[in-house]
């Protein structure tokens, strides 16, 4: 008798629950957790159980690090072109699997399929392809030194790298971190978020099929305070690349100090998006909506602080509210959905608590501010697109809400705009809208952030450095910057003139 296929559960995108990959990936094999525990992964759309994913604890991390240590010598010695070829093959496999991966990401995170299919998954393939091409082009240098000596500098892989990832763009972040680390010859232990590990495990399946050798990448889903903390403190992990909240980033930096490992931190944000009086208003309104509401506002670079020149503020707000209140909220798998659920009930409650905080501080809710009425969405983690008029000093303008909530404040001139833009502890990204070229460059130069978008917002590309300053962390993903993050410079001195005395002349 043929095996009976398990029935698809509702809210799972039609995929039978038991067919999600739900084990750890260590030494090239899918394996159970040593202690046998599991983390329930639920659909943010309706709470359905998607999978019970093996929960890595300290012993599993140790096993993963051992596998990465064992694989390091062979991988680092693999010709760079061959490492690159494997990443290119993986990029092809991701494109072949794009439909499946996009559905998986949407089901697990709540991010609408129209985005995961057109942005997240294509960008994931593009990033692996970019770093596949980079592998044999990232090179050392020959600095001009004094006559009689040759000095050359090679870029060596760092070793075993620990990578810790949040839940908001898991598949894309896997490529941002794995791409440069592998191209440079490192081996990896990656911990996806306990809330959204499924697409990363799917990438492991594709990697194994593409021929990435066992142990080069190990994936250990589990909780931060156990699996994550063990990665950070493990003496054989040479570097940690962490993306997540500023609060956790502080813990990671402090814990990494114990073994003096290198740390790269991609942390929170509170992006300003400033609209000047001479801006193309329809474009700025649409761009501000993308900046604030894309992925339900769960983006570190979200444009969550709208700053409007007072001359256009009323007209802008009217148009913006029209657009925000017409956004189609719903099942992330439905073709027309523009805004899906937040990632978890706890996170939804946290976002809604900021609505109360805003009102208590005297803010005015211009639209949204609650869960939608639609009974079909009642079991999900939904919050309406929310626009709040607030004063720049209010908590809602200073703290990262990480949801579909944007504040609106006004400014009178460029100097006041620049003051407000930089009145933040964070320094990740921000945008400005103007038709005046000189103003565009002047204001962009004044942003204390790692990224600025002029007459656009949230553009990312594998070739362009991504990262922040201040409480948004340090280090950069993408481009040549990322290759530097994952390599150490080794300076080699060669005496090429035997007449140069090695000691004082006698
Ligand atoms: P989080 O800090 O709670 O968790 C991030 C990751 O760290 C998860 O995998 C978690 O399990 C792990 N973790 C938790 N405690 C840990 C510990 N003590 N040691 C090691 N690992 C630990 O963040 P989150 O809620 O998953 O994600 C949202 C946050 O991430 C937001 O603040 C957002 O701005 C930030 N983020 C930043 C970027 C960026 O590139 N700058 C990108 C996306 C998200």
Short mmCIF file of C-alpha atoms and ligand atoms in Angstrom, two decimals:
data_model
loop_
_atom_site.label_atom_id
_atom_site.label_comp_id
_atom_site.label_asym_id
_atom_site.label_seq_id
_atom_site.Cartn_x
_atom_site.Cartn_y
_atom_site.Cartn_z
CA UNK A 1 0.00 0.00 0.00
CA UNK A 2 1.44 3.45 -0.86
CA UNK A 3 2.18 5.73 2.15
CA UNK A 4 -0.74 7.94 3.13
CA UNK A 5 0.04 11.62 2.63
CA UNK A 6 -0.84 13.67 5.74
CA UNK A 7 -3.73 16.10 5.17
CA UNK A 8 -2.83 19.76 4.77
CA UNK A 9 -3.70 21.85 7.82
CA UNK A 10 -5.58 25.12 7.27
CA UNK A 11 -3.35 28.19 7.06
CA UNK A 12 -0.30 26.21 6.00
CA UNK A 13 -0.37 27.13 2.35
CA UNK A 14 -1.63 23.69 1.46
CA UNK A 15 1.48 21.92 2.72
CA UNK A 16 1.00 18.95 5.04
CA UNK A 17 2.37 19.85 8.45
CA UNK A 18 4.69 16.85 8.70
CA UNK A 19 6.45 17.79 5.44
CA UNK A 20 8.21 20.88 6.78
CA UNK A 21 11.87 20.27 7.55
CA UNK A 22 11.91 20.31 11.35
CA UNK A 23 15.34 19.05 12.44
CA UNK A 24 18.72 20.59 13.13
CA UNK A 25 21.26 20.58 10.28
CA UNK A 26 24.68 19.50 11.59
CA UNK A 27 27.61 18.01 9.70
CA UNK A 28 25.55 17.77 6.50
CA UNK A 29 22.73 15.77 8.10
CA UNK A 30 19.33 16.56 9.50
CA UNK A 31 19.35 15.40 13.08
CA UNK A 32 17.25 15.44 16.26
CA UNK A 33 18.17 17.67 19.19
CA UNK A 34 20.18 15.86 21.87
CA UNK A 35 17.71 16.70 24.65
CA UNK A 36 14.76 15.89 22.39
CA UNK A 37 12.94 19.21 22.89
CA UNK A 38 11.01 21.07 20.19
CA UNK A 39 9.72 24.59 19.53
CA UNK A 40 6.18 24.99 18.23
CA UNK A 41 6.14 27.15 15.11
CA UNK A 42 2.68 28.63 14.46
CA UNK A 43 1.07 30.49 11.59
CA UNK A 44 0.70 34.19 12.44
CA UNK A 45 -2.36 34.23 10.17
CA UNK A 46 -4.52 31.84 12.19
CA UNK A 47 -2.39 30.24 14.90
CA UNK A 48 -2.28 26.81 13.19
CA UNK A 49 0.63 24.61 14.22
CA UNK A 50 3.03 24.60 11.25
CA UNK A 51 5.80 22.46 12.67
CA UNK A 52 7.48 21.36 15.86
CA UNK A 53 11.08 22.20 15.16
CA UNK A 54 13.86 20.48 17.09
CA UNK A 55 15.17 22.82 19.77
CA UNK A 56 18.94 23.13 19.77
CA UNK A 57 20.50 23.53 23.21
CA UNK A 58 24.10 23.99 24.31
CA UNK A 59 25.15 20.39 23.51
CA UNK A 60 23.76 20.69 19.97
CA UNK A 61 25.60 23.97 19.42
CA UNK A 62 28.80 22.31 20.60
CA UNK A 63 28.22 19.50 18.11
CA UNK A 64 27.60 22.05 15.34
CA UNK A 65 30.77 23.98 16.23
CA UNK A 66 32.78 20.74 16.19
CA UNK A 67 31.42 20.00 12.69
CA UNK A 68 32.30 23.52 11.53
CA UNK A 69 35.82 23.24 13.01
CA UNK A 70 36.33 19.90 11.24
CA UNK A 71 35.14 21.33 7.90
CA UNK A 72 37.12 24.57 8.13
CA UNK A 73 40.51 23.45 6.83
CA UNK A 74 39.09 21.78 3.74
CA UNK A 75 36.70 24.61 2.93
CA UNK A 76 39.31 27.34 3.42
CA UNK A 77 41.69 25.40 1.13
CA UNK A 78 39.03 24.86 -1.55
CA UNK A 79 39.91 27.06 -4.55
CA UNK A 80 37.93 30.27 -4.30
CA UNK A 81 36.45 29.69 -7.77
CA UNK A 82 35.06 26.33 -6.60
CA UNK A 83 33.53 27.87 -3.48
CA UNK A 84 32.00 30.48 -5.75
CA UNK A 85 30.65 27.84 -8.13
CA UNK A 86 28.78 26.16 -5.25
CA UNK A 87 27.19 29.46 -4.25
CA UNK A 88 26.15 30.06 -7.88
CA UNK A 89 24.64 26.58 -7.95
CA UNK A 90 22.77 27.36 -4.74
CA UNK A 91 21.45 30.60 -6.28
CA UNK A 92 20.12 28.58 -9.23
CA UNK A 93 18.52 26.05 -6.87
CA UNK A 94 16.81 28.87 -4.96
CA UNK A 95 15.40 30.24 -8.20
CA UNK A 96 14.15 26.79 -9.18
CA UNK A 97 12.54 26.48 -5.73
CA UNK A 98 11.34 30.10 -5.61
CA UNK A 99 7.62 29.43 -5.45
CA UNK A 100 8.00 26.96 -2.60
CA UNK A 101 10.40 29.17 -0.65
CA UNK A 102 8.20 32.25 -1.02
CA UNK A 103 5.14 30.37 0.25
CA UNK A 104 7.12 28.94 3.14
CA UNK A 105 8.40 32.38 4.13
CA UNK A 106 4.90 33.88 3.93
CA UNK A 107 3.29 31.07 5.91
CA UNK A 108 5.95 31.22 8.62
CA UNK A 109 6.45 35.00 8.97
CA UNK A 110 3.14 36.48 7.74
CA UNK A 111 4.94 38.54 5.10
CA UNK A 112 2.59 38.82 2.06
CA UNK A 113 3.37 36.43 -0.79
CA UNK A 114 3.43 39.28 -3.29
CA UNK A 115 6.56 40.54 -1.46
CA UNK A 116 8.26 37.25 -0.65
CA UNK A 117 7.80 36.12 -4.27
CA UNK A 118 8.98 39.37 -5.87
CA UNK A 119 11.49 40.74 -3.34
CA UNK A 120 12.70 38.38 -0.62
CA UNK A 121 13.35 35.21 -2.59
CA UNK A 122 14.75 36.89 -5.75
CA UNK A 123 17.03 38.98 -3.51
CA UNK A 124 18.14 35.84 -1.69
CA UNK A 125 19.19 34.23 -4.98
CA UNK A 126 20.79 37.48 -6.16
CA UNK A 127 22.83 37.76 -2.96
CA UNK A 128 24.18 34.21 -3.18
CA UNK A 129 24.97 34.86 -6.85
CA UNK A 130 26.74 38.13 -6.05
CA UNK A 131 28.97 36.48 -3.43
CA UNK A 132 29.45 33.42 -5.65
CA UNK A 133 30.93 35.81 -8.21
CA UNK A 134 32.89 37.63 -5.53
CA UNK A 135 34.65 34.53 -4.15
CA UNK A 136 37.59 34.60 -6.61
CA UNK A 137 37.68 38.36 -7.05
CA UNK A 138 38.17 39.52 -3.49
CA UNK A 139 41.92 39.88 -3.29
CA UNK A 140 44.72 41.11 -1.12
CA UNK A 141 47.12 43.96 -1.84
CA UNK A 142 50.78 44.87 -2.21
CA UNK A 143 51.41 48.09 -0.29
CA UNK A 144 54.39 50.20 -1.44
CA UNK A 145 56.98 49.83 1.37
CA UNK A 146 60.66 50.79 1.66
CA UNK A 147 63.11 49.52 -1.01
CA UNK A 148 64.57 46.10 -0.30
CA UNK A 149 61.30 44.67 0.95
CA UNK A 150 58.21 43.22 -0.60
CA UNK A 151 55.08 43.39 1.52
CA UNK A 152 51.95 41.58 0.50
CA UNK A 153 48.66 41.36 2.34
CA UNK A 154 46.37 38.36 2.03
CA UNK A 155 42.76 38.15 3.24
CA UNK A 156 42.36 35.02 5.35
CA UNK A 157 39.03 33.58 6.47
CA UNK A 158 38.29 34.28 10.13
CA UNK A 159 37.45 30.65 11.00
CA UNK A 160 34.19 29.34 12.43
CA UNK A 161 31.59 32.09 12.32
CA UNK A 162 28.45 32.22 14.48
CA UNK A 163 25.49 33.91 12.80
CA UNK A 164 22.34 34.83 14.73
CA UNK A 165 19.30 35.97 12.77
CA UNK A 166 15.91 37.52 13.67
CA UNK A 167 12.46 36.56 12.36
CA UNK A 168 11.55 39.44 10.09
CA UNK A 169 13.36 38.54 6.82
CA UNK A 170 14.86 35.10 7.60
CA UNK A 171 15.51 33.77 4.11
CA UNK A 172 17.03 37.01 2.86
CA UNK A 173 19.19 37.41 5.97
CA UNK A 174 20.46 33.85 5.56
CA UNK A 175 21.92 34.91 2.20
CA UNK A 176 23.27 38.21 3.52
CA UNK A 177 25.24 36.34 6.18
CA UNK A 178 26.07 33.01 4.52
CA UNK A 179 27.01 34.51 1.13
CA UNK A 180 30.10 36.51 2.17
CA UNK A 181 31.09 34.14 5.00
CA UNK A 182 31.23 31.13 2.66
CA UNK A 183 32.76 33.02 -0.26
CA UNK A 184 35.62 34.07 2.04
CA UNK A 185 36.27 30.47 3.20
CA UNK A 186 34.69 30.47 6.66
CA UNK A 187 32.49 27.73 8.06
CA UNK A 188 29.28 28.65 9.83
CA UNK A 189 26.97 27.85 12.73
CA UNK A 190 23.73 29.75 12.17
CA UNK A 191 20.84 30.19 14.56
CA UNK A 192 17.60 31.34 12.97
CA UNK A 193 14.90 32.85 15.17
CA UNK A 194 12.84 30.38 17.17
CA UNK A 195 9.79 32.09 15.65
CA UNK A 196 10.61 31.58 11.96
CA UNK A 197 13.19 28.87 11.20
CA UNK A 198 11.47 27.06 8.30
CA UNK A 199 12.92 28.83 5.26
CA UNK A 200 16.47 28.58 6.65
CA UNK A 201 16.04 24.81 7.03
CA UNK A 202 14.77 24.66 3.44
CA UNK A 203 17.96 26.47 2.36
CA UNK A 204 19.93 23.71 4.14
CA UNK A 205 18.15 21.11 1.98
CA UNK A 206 19.03 23.08 -1.15
CA UNK A 207 22.63 23.52 0.00
CA UNK A 208 23.05 19.81 0.59
CA UNK A 209 21.62 19.12 -2.90
CA UNK A 210 23.93 21.74 -4.43
CA UNK A 211 26.95 19.90 -2.98
CA UNK A 212 28.07 22.23 -0.18
CA UNK A 213 30.33 19.90 1.86
CA UNK A 214 29.13 18.58 5.25
CA UNK A 215 29.91 20.83 8.21
CA UNK A 216 30.49 23.97 6.14
CA UNK A 217 27.06 25.28 7.20
CA UNK A 218 25.30 24.08 10.34
CA UNK A 219 21.90 25.39 11.39
CA UNK A 220 20.69 25.15 14.98
CA UNK A 221 17.20 26.57 15.55
CA UNK A 222 16.54 27.23 19.22
CA UNK A 223 16.12 29.94 21.81
CA UNK A 224 18.44 32.89 22.20
CA UNK A 225 19.29 32.50 25.87
CA UNK A 226 20.43 28.87 25.33
CA UNK A 227 21.52 28.13 21.75
CA UNK A 228 22.26 31.78 20.86
CA UNK A 229 24.20 32.44 24.04
CA UNK A 230 26.29 29.27 23.57
CA UNK A 231 27.29 30.34 20.05
CA UNK A 232 28.43 33.70 21.41
CA UNK A 233 30.49 32.29 24.28
CA UNK A 234 31.91 29.23 22.48
CA UNK A 235 35.74 29.44 22.47
CA UNK A 236 36.04 27.91 18.98
CA UNK A 237 33.75 30.49 17.36
CA UNK A 238 36.03 33.23 16.01
CA UNK A 239 33.41 35.78 15.08
CA UNK A 240 29.72 36.47 15.70
CA UNK A 241 27.51 38.27 13.23
CA UNK A 242 24.28 39.20 15.00
CA UNK A 243 21.12 40.80 13.65
CA UNK A 244 18.42 41.62 16.17
CA UNK A 245 17.37 44.13 18.80
CA UNK A 246 19.70 46.64 20.41
CA UNK A 247 18.99 45.13 23.85
CA UNK A 248 20.12 41.66 22.73
CA UNK A 249 23.02 43.18 20.79
CA UNK A 250 24.37 44.63 24.05
CA UNK A 251 24.24 41.18 25.68
CA UNK A 252 25.99 39.64 22.67
CA UNK A 253 28.79 42.24 22.69
CA UNK A 254 29.33 41.79 26.43
CA UNK A 255 29.34 37.98 26.23
CA UNK A 256 31.68 37.97 23.22
CA UNK A 257 34.21 40.00 25.18
CA UNK A 258 34.96 36.91 27.27
CA UNK A 259 36.68 35.22 24.33
CA UNK A 260 37.54 38.48 22.51
CA UNK A 261 35.83 37.27 19.37
CA UNK A 262 35.04 39.65 16.57
CA UNK A 263 31.48 40.98 16.66
CA UNK A 264 29.32 42.48 13.95
CA UNK A 265 26.01 43.97 15.15
CA UNK A 266 23.01 44.86 12.96
CA UNK A 267 20.55 46.28 15.47
CA UNK A 268 17.37 48.31 15.73
CA UNK A 269 16.35 51.51 13.96
CA UNK A 270 13.98 54.46 14.03
CA UNK A 271 14.25 55.74 10.48
CA UNK A 272 13.34 59.36 9.74
CA UNK A 273 11.62 60.04 6.43
CA UNK A 274 11.61 63.79 5.74
CA UNK A 275 9.36 65.33 3.08
CA UNK A 276 10.30 68.85 1.97
CA UNK A 277 7.87 71.40 0.55
CA UNK A 278 9.25 70.98 -3.00
CA UNK A 279 8.82 67.18 -3.05
CA UNK A 280 6.82 65.26 -5.66
CA UNK A 281 3.92 64.70 -3.28
CA UNK A 282 2.25 61.61 -4.82
CA UNK A 283 5.65 59.86 -5.02
CA UNK A 284 6.50 60.86 -1.45
CA UNK A 285 3.15 59.61 -0.14
CA UNK A 286 3.55 56.23 -1.87
CA UNK A 287 7.21 55.98 -0.83
CA UNK A 288 6.34 56.83 2.78
CA UNK A 289 3.72 54.06 2.81
CA UNK A 290 6.27 51.53 1.56
CA UNK A 291 8.81 52.81 4.10
CA UNK A 292 6.35 52.48 7.00
CA UNK A 293 4.18 49.47 6.16
CA UNK A 294 6.22 47.06 4.03
CA UNK A 295 6.42 43.76 5.96
CA UNK A 296 3.96 45.24 8.49
CA UNK A 297 6.63 47.76 9.50
CA UNK A 298 8.76 44.91 10.89
CA UNK A 299 11.94 46.20 9.32
CA UNK A 300 14.96 47.66 11.06
CA UNK A 301 15.16 50.29 8.29
CA UNK A 302 11.43 51.13 8.38
CA UNK A 303 10.67 54.82 7.87
CA UNK A 304 8.72 54.99 11.10
CA UNK A 305 9.17 58.74 11.77
CA UNK A 306 7.55 60.89 9.10
CA UNK A 307 8.79 64.49 9.21
CA UNK A 308 6.77 66.88 7.06
CA UNK A 309 7.47 70.48 6.06
CA UNK A 310 4.64 72.50 7.56
CA UNK A 311 3.67 74.00 4.17
CA UNK A 312 2.65 70.60 2.77
CA UNK A 313 1.84 68.74 5.99
CA UNK A 314 -1.96 68.97 5.79
CA UNK A 315 -2.19 67.90 2.16
CA UNK A 316 0.37 65.13 2.69
CA UNK A 317 -1.43 63.79 5.77
CA UNK A 318 -4.78 63.75 3.97
CA UNK A 319 -3.35 61.77 1.03
CA UNK A 320 -1.32 59.50 3.31
CA UNK A 321 -4.30 58.59 5.49
CA UNK A 322 -6.35 57.84 2.36
CA UNK A 323 -3.64 55.46 1.21
CA UNK A 324 -2.98 53.90 4.65
CA UNK A 325 -6.65 53.23 5.31
CA UNK A 326 -7.07 51.60 1.88
CA UNK A 327 -4.20 49.10 2.37
CA UNK A 328 -5.48 45.58 1.91
CA UNK A 329 -4.91 43.71 5.16
CA UNK A 330 -5.31 39.93 5.05
CA UNK A 331 -4.06 36.39 4.62
CA UNK A 332 -0.43 36.63 3.48
CA UNK A 333 -1.07 33.96 0.84
CA UNK A 334 -4.01 35.80 -0.77
CA UNK A 335 -2.89 37.43 -4.02
CA UNK A 336 -4.15 40.96 -3.25
CA UNK A 337 -2.84 41.21 0.31
CA UNK A 338 -0.61 44.21 0.97
CA UNK A 339 -0.25 43.90 4.75
CA UNK A 340 -0.19 40.59 6.61
CA UNK A 341 -0.17 39.67 10.29
CA UNK A 342 2.59 40.51 12.75
CA UNK A 343 4.84 37.64 13.62
CA UNK A 344 3.38 36.54 16.98
CA UNK A 345 0.56 37.37 19.40
CA UNK A 346 3.11 38.76 21.87
CA UNK A 347 4.53 41.09 19.26
CA UNK A 348 1.04 42.24 18.18
CA UNK A 349 0.25 43.10 21.80
CA UNK A 350 3.52 44.99 22.12
CA UNK A 351 2.76 47.05 19.01
CA UNK A 352 -0.77 47.81 20.25
CA UNK A 353 0.66 48.86 23.62
CA UNK A 354 2.46 51.66 21.77
CA UNK A 355 -0.89 52.98 20.54
CA UNK A 356 -1.92 53.40 24.18
CA UNK A 357 1.45 54.95 25.07
CA UNK A 358 1.03 57.44 22.20
CA UNK A 359 -2.47 58.43 23.29
CA UNK A 360 -1.43 58.71 26.94
CA UNK A 361 1.33 61.12 25.88
CA UNK A 362 -1.14 63.31 23.99
CA UNK A 363 -0.71 61.82 20.50
CA UNK A 364 -3.61 61.70 18.05
CA UNK A 365 -4.45 58.47 16.18
CA UNK A 366 -5.17 59.63 12.61
CA UNK A 367 -6.05 56.16 11.31
CA UNK A 368 -5.79 52.54 12.51
CA UNK A 369 -4.56 51.79 16.01
CA UNK A 370 -6.36 48.50 16.51
CA UNK A 371 -6.91 44.99 15.18
CA UNK A 372 -9.10 44.84 12.03
CA UNK A 373 -12.81 44.01 12.42
CA UNK A 374 -12.74 41.29 9.73
CA UNK A 375 -13.84 38.03 11.46
CA UNK A 376 -11.63 36.03 9.04
CA UNK A 377 -8.59 37.66 10.65
CA UNK A 378 -9.72 37.32 14.27
CA UNK A 379 -7.37 34.42 15.05
CA UNK A 380 -4.35 36.15 13.53
CA UNK A 381 -1.84 38.73 14.78
CA UNK A 382 -3.21 41.61 12.73
CA UNK A 383 -2.90 45.35 13.36
CA UNK A 384 -4.33 48.00 11.03
CA UNK A 385 -1.93 50.43 9.36
CA UNK A 386 -1.63 53.15 11.99
CA UNK A 387 -0.71 56.82 11.68
CA UNK A 388 -0.12 58.84 14.85
CA UNK A 389 0.40 62.60 15.12
CA UNK A 390 2.98 62.97 17.89
CA UNK A 391 5.62 65.31 19.27
CA UNK A 392 9.24 64.41 18.41
CA UNK A 393 10.16 63.86 22.08
CA UNK A 394 7.34 61.35 22.69
CA UNK A 395 8.25 57.73 23.36
CA UNK A 396 6.45 56.61 20.22
CA UNK A 397 8.81 58.84 18.19
CA UNK A 398 11.94 57.63 19.98
CA UNK A 399 11.48 53.91 20.63
CA UNK A 400 11.43 51.20 17.97
CA UNK A 401 7.84 49.91 17.65
CA UNK A 402 8.61 47.44 14.84
CA UNK A 403 5.05 47.36 13.53
CA UNK A 404 2.71 49.15 11.09
CA UNK A 405 2.80 52.36 13.11
CA UNK A 406 4.23 55.61 11.79
CA UNK A 407 4.45 58.94 13.59
CA UNK A 408 3.90 62.31 11.91
CA UNK A 409 5.58 65.53 13.06
CA UNK A 410 6.34 68.81 11.26
CA UNK A 411 9.33 71.08 10.70
CA UNK A 412 9.68 74.69 9.51
CA UNK A 413 13.03 74.71 7.68
CA UNK A 414 16.03 72.56 6.68
CA UNK A 415 17.91 73.14 9.92
CA UNK A 416 14.97 72.03 12.01
CA UNK A 417 14.49 69.00 9.75
CA UNK A 418 18.13 67.97 10.19
CA UNK A 419 17.86 68.44 13.95
CA UNK A 420 14.81 66.16 14.09
CA UNK A 421 16.31 63.58 11.71
CA UNK A 422 19.29 63.17 14.02
CA UNK A 423 17.33 63.41 17.26
CA UNK A 424 17.51 59.62 17.69
CA UNK A 425 19.73 57.13 19.45
CA UNK A 426 19.53 54.85 16.42
CA UNK A 427 21.39 55.49 13.17
CA UNK A 428 20.49 52.85 10.61
CA UNK A 429 18.67 54.36 7.62
CA UNK A 430 16.49 57.28 6.62
CA UNK A 431 15.01 59.04 3.64
CA UNK A 432 14.28 62.47 2.22
CA UNK A 433 12.03 63.75 -0.55
CA UNK A 434 12.82 66.94 -2.46
CA UNK A 435 13.16 68.19 -6.03
CA UNK A 436 16.09 70.46 -5.08
CA UNK A 437 19.35 68.69 -5.94
CA UNK A 438 21.50 70.81 -3.64
CA UNK A 439 19.15 70.31 -0.70
CA UNK A 440 19.04 66.57 -1.37
CA UNK A 441 22.81 66.20 -1.06
CA UNK A 442 23.17 68.70 1.79
CA UNK A 443 20.56 66.97 3.92
CA UNK A 444 21.78 63.46 2.97
CA UNK A 445 25.27 64.45 4.14
CA UNK A 446 23.84 65.59 7.48
CA UNK A 447 22.11 62.25 8.28
CA UNK A 448 23.95 60.39 11.08
CA UNK A 449 23.00 56.98 9.67
CA UNK A 450 24.59 54.16 7.69
CA UNK A 451 22.14 54.55 4.78
CA UNK A 452 20.15 57.38 3.17
CA UNK A 453 17.57 57.17 0.39
CA UNK A 454 16.81 60.25 -1.72
CA UNK A 455 13.35 60.27 -3.35
CA UNK A 456 13.02 56.56 -2.57
CA UNK A 457 13.17 54.37 0.51
CA UNK A 458 14.46 50.93 1.55
CA UNK A 459 16.40 50.09 -1.61
CA UNK A 460 18.91 47.31 -0.92
CA UNK A 461 21.33 45.55 -3.24
CA UNK A 462 24.02 42.91 -2.63
CA UNK A 463 26.67 45.36 -3.86
CA UNK A 464 25.76 48.21 -1.52
CA UNK A 465 26.90 48.23 2.13
CA UNK A 466 24.13 47.80 4.70
CA UNK A 467 24.48 48.71 8.37
CA UNK A 468 24.25 51.42 10.96
CA UNK A 469 25.89 53.68 13.49
CA UNK A 470 25.10 54.52 17.12
CA UNK A 471 22.62 52.16 18.80
CA UNK A 472 22.01 50.54 15.39
CA UNK A 473 25.30 48.70 15.75
CA UNK A 474 28.54 48.41 13.79
CA UNK A 475 29.89 46.47 10.83
CA UNK A 476 28.38 46.14 7.37
CA UNK A 477 26.58 43.44 5.42
CA UNK A 478 26.90 43.19 1.59
CA UNK A 479 29.42 44.32 -0.97
CA UNK A 480 33.20 44.41 -0.48
CA UNK A 481 32.58 45.65 3.06
CA UNK A 482 31.06 42.28 3.96
CA UNK A 483 34.10 40.43 2.58
CA UNK A 484 36.29 42.52 4.88
CA UNK A 485 34.01 41.63 7.80
CA UNK A 486 34.61 37.93 7.15
CA UNK A 487 38.37 38.05 6.56
CA UNK A 488 41.50 38.99 8.50
CA UNK A 489 44.36 40.86 6.84
CA UNK A 490 47.67 38.98 7.00
CA UNK A 491 50.73 41.10 6.23
CA UNK A 492 53.76 39.19 4.90
CA UNK A 493 57.20 40.88 4.73
CA UNK A 494 59.88 39.53 2.39
CA UNK A 495 63.47 40.73 2.43
CA UNK A 496 64.38 40.96 -1.26
CA UNK A 497 67.79 42.61 -0.77
CA UNK A 498 70.40 40.51 1.01
CA UNK A 499 72.54 43.62 1.60
CA UNK A 500 70.11 45.02 4.14
CA UNK A 501 71.61 44.17 7.51
CA UNK A 502 69.21 42.48 9.92
CA UNK A 503 71.12 43.96 12.92
CA UNK A 504 73.16 47.16 13.50
CA UNK A 505 76.10 47.23 11.10
CA UNK A 506 79.26 45.96 12.86
P1 LIG B 1 15.97 39.66 19.17
O1 LIG B 1 17.14 40.50 19.57
O2 LIG B 1 14.97 39.33 20.19
O3 LIG B 1 16.46 38.26 18.57
C1 LIG B 1 17.34 38.18 17.47
C2 LIG B 1 18.02 36.83 17.52
O4 LIG B 1 18.86 36.77 18.67
C3 LIG B 1 17.06 35.64 17.62
O5 LIG B 1 17.56 34.57 16.85
C4 LIG B 1 17.12 35.31 19.11
O6 LIG B 1 16.78 33.97 19.40
C5 LIG B 1 18.58 35.59 19.42
N1 LIG B 1 18.89 35.87 20.83
C6 LIG B 1 18.06 36.32 21.81
N2 LIG B 1 18.73 36.43 22.96
C7 LIG B 1 20.01 36.07 22.74
C8 LIG B 1 21.18 35.97 23.54
N3 LIG B 1 21.19 36.29 24.83
N4 LIG B 1 22.34 35.56 22.97
C9 LIG B 1 22.37 35.26 21.65
N5 LIG B 1 21.28 35.30 20.83
C10 LIG B 1 20.12 35.71 21.36
O7 LIG B 1 15.32 40.40 17.92
P2 LIG B 1 14.00 39.98 17.12
O8 LIG B 1 12.82 40.37 17.94
O9 LIG B 1 14.12 38.59 16.64
O10 LIG B 1 14.11 40.95 15.84
C11 LIG B 1 13.69 42.26 15.84
C12 LIG B 1 14.84 43.20 16.07
O11 LIG B 1 15.86 42.96 15.10
C13 LIG B 1 14.45 44.65 15.88
O12 LIG B 1 15.03 45.44 16.90
C14 LIG B 1 15.04 45.02 14.54
O13 LIG B 1 15.30 46.37 14.34
C15 LIG B 1 16.28 44.21 14.53
N6 LIG B 1 16.74 44.01 13.16
C16 LIG B 1 17.89 44.65 12.74
C17 LIG B 1 18.32 44.53 11.43
C18 LIG B 1 19.56 45.21 10.91
O14 LIG B 1 20.07 44.81 9.88
N7 LIG B 1 20.07 46.25 11.57
C19 LIG B 1 17.59 43.74 10.55
C20 LIG B 1 16.43 43.12 11.01
C21 LIG B 1 16.03 43.25 12.32
#
